[in-house]
Short mmCIF file of C-alpha atoms and ligand atoms in Angstrom, two decimals:
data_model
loop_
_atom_site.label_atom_id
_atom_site.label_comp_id
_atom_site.label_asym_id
_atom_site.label_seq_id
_atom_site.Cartn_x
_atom_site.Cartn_y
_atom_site.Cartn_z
CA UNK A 125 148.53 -57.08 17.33
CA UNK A 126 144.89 -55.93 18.18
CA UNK A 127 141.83 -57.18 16.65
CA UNK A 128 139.61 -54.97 15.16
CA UNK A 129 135.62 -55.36 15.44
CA UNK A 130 134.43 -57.23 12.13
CA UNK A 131 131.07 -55.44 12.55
CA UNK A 132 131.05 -53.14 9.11
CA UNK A 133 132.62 -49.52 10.04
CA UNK A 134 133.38 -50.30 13.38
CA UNK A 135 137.38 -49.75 14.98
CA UNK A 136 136.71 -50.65 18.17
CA UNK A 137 138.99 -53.86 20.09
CA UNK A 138 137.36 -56.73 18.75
CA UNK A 139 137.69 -58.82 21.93
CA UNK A 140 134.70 -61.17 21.76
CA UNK A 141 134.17 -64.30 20.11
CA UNK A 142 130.72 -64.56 18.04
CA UNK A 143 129.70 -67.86 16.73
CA UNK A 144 128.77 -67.99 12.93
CA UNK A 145 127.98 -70.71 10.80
CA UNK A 146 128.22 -70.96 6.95
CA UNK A 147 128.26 -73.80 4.65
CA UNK A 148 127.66 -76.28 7.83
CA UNK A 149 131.37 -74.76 9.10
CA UNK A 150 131.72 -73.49 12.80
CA UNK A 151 133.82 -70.42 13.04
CA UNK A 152 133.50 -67.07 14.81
CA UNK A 153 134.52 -63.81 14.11
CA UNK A 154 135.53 -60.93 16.75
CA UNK A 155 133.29 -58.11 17.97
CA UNK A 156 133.89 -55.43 20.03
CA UNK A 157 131.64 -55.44 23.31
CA UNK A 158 128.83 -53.40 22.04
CA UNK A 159 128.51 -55.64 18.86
CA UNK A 160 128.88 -58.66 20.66
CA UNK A 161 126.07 -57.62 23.05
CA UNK A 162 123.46 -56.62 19.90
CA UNK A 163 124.57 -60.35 18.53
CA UNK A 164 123.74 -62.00 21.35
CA UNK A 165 120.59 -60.15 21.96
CA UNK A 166 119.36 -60.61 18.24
CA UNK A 167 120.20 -64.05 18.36
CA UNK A 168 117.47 -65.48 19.69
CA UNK A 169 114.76 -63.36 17.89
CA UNK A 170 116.54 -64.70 14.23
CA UNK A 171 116.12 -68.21 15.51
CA UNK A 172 116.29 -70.45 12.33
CA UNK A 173 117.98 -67.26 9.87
CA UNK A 174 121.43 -68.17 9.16
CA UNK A 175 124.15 -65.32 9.69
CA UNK A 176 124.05 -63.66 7.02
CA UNK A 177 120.47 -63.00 7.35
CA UNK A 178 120.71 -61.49 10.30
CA UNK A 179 123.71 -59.75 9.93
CA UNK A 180 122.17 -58.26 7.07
CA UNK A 181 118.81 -57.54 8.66
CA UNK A 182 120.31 -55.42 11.55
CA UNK A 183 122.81 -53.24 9.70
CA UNK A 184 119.96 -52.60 6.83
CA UNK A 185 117.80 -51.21 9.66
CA UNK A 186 120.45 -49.90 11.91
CA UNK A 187 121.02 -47.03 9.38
CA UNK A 188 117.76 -45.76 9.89
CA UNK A 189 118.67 -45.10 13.58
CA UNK A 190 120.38 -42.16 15.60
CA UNK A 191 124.03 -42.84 16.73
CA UNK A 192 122.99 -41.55 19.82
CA UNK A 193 120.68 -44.16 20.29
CA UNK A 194 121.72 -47.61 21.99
CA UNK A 195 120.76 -51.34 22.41
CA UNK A 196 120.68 -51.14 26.44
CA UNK A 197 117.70 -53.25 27.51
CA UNK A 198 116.95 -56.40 26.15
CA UNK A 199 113.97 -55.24 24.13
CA UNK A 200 115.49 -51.83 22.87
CA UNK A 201 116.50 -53.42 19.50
CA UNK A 202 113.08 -54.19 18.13
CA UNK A 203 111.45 -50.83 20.28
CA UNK A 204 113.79 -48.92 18.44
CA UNK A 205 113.13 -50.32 14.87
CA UNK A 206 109.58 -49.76 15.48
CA UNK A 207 109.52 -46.59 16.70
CA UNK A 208 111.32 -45.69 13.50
CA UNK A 209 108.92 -47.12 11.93
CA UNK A 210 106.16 -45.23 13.18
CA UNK A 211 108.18 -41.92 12.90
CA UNK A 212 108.90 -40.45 9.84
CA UNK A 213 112.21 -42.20 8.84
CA UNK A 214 110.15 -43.78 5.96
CA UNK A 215 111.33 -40.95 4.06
CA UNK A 216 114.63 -42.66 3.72
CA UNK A 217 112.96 -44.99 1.73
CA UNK A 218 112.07 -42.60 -0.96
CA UNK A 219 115.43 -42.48 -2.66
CA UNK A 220 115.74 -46.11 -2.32
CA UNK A 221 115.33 -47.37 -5.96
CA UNK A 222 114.73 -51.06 -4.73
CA UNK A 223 111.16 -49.79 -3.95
CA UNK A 224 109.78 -50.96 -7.13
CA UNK A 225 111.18 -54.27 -7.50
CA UNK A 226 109.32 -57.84 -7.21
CA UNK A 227 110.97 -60.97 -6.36
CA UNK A 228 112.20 -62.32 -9.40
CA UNK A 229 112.79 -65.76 -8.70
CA UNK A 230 110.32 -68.70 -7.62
CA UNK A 231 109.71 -68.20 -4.31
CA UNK A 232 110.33 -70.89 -1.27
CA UNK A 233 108.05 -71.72 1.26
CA UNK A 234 110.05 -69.56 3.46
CA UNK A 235 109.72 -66.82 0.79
CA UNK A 236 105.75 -67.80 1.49
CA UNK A 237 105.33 -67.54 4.82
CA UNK A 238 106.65 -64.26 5.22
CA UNK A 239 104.26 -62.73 2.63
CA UNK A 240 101.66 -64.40 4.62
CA UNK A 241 102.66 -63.27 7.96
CA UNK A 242 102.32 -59.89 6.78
CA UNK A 243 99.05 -60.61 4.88
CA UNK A 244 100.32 -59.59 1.55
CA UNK A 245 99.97 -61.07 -2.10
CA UNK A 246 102.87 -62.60 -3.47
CA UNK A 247 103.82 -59.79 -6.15
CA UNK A 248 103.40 -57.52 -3.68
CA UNK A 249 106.54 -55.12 -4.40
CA UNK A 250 108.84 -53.58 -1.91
CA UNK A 251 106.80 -50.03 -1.58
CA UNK A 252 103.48 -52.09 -0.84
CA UNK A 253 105.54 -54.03 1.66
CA UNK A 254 106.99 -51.13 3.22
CA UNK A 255 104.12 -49.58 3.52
CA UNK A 256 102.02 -52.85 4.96
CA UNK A 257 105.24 -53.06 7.80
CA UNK A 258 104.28 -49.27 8.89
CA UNK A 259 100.64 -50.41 8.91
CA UNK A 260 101.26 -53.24 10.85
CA UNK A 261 103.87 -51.59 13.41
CA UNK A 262 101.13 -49.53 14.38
CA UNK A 263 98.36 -52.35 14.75
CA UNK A 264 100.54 -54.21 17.10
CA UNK A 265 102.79 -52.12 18.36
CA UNK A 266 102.71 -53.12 22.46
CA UNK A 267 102.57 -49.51 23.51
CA UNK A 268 99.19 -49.85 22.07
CA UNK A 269 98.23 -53.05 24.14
CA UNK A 270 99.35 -52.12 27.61
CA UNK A 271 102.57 -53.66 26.70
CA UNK A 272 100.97 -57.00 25.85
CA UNK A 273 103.52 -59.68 25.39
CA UNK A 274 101.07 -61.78 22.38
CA UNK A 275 101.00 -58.40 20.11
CA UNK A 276 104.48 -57.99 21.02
CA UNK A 277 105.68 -61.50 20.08
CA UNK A 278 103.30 -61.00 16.83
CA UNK A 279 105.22 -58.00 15.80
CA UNK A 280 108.65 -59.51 16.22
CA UNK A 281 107.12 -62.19 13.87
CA UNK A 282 106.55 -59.85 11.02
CA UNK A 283 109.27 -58.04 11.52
CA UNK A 284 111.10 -60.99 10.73
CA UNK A 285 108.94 -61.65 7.67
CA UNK A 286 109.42 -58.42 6.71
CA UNK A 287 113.67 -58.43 7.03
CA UNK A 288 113.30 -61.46 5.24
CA UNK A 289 111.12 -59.90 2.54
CA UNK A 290 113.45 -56.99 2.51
CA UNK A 291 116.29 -59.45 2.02
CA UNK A 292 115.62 -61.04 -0.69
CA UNK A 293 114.55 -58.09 -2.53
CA UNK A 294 117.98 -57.09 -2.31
CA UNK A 295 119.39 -60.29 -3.96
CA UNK A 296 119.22 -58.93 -7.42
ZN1 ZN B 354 132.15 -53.11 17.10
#
């Protein structure tokens, strides 16, 4: 019997092993080779998210992109995501009828940081947010900055804050 790739909608062989952890329990679950690849590569950026968070992270803002378009080189994921960004795939957003909401519960210092990564108030709501990310893609986007690694590391920072933000918007 084959495996299948547990990445959502994909049929492909899942041949590879990825690690996950939940509840403090080692386990893995099988990806095909282009999903293992895109979990290895985001693994290191989500440094200290568990699983979930990242799982959800990168299929939220995978539907914004092209089919056509792939993960090749190492940086592609977040180049990608922020050239999206910049473009007009905002639009999306405009159907999206989490746009209004606030964070209901009390927030963690997790919950914290992110909002002050991104320089926001904490009842900023998710259009304010959305619109702050866009801002701030194109403040520090590297193509801006010769390619400068400290603008570059400073965006993958908020765009953490901001998938985190993002995330917990959705918990409702
Ligand atoms: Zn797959």
């Amino acid at each position: 019997m084959k495996n299948i790739c547990e990445w959502s909608n994909c049929k492909e062989d899942g041949k590879f092993k990825a690690p996950i952890e939940r509840d403090n329990i080692r386990n893995f679950k099988l990806l095909c080779k282009t999903h293992i690849k895109l979990f290895n590569k985001s693994w290191n950026y989500f440094n200290g998210m568990s699983q979930y968070e990242i799982e959800s992270f990168i299929k939220s803002d995978l539907t914004w992109h092209r089919p056509t378009q792939t993960f090749g080189s190492s940086d592609n994921f977040f180049s990608i995501l922020w050239n999206n960004a910049l473009s007009d795939k905002f639009k999306i957003f405009e159907n999206d009828n989490t746009r209004h909401i606030n964070i209901s519960r009390k927030l963690c210092e997790k919950d914290k940081d992110a909002f002050r990564i991104m320089d926001l108030r904490f009842n900023d709501d998710w259009s304010i947010i959305q619109k702050k990310f866009k801002t701030l893609v194109k403040k520090f986007h590297p193509d801006k900055h010769s390619g400068s690694k400290k603008h570059e590391n400073k965006l993958k920072k908020i765009t953490l804050a901001y998938s985190h933000l993002k995330m917990i918007m959705m918990e409702k």
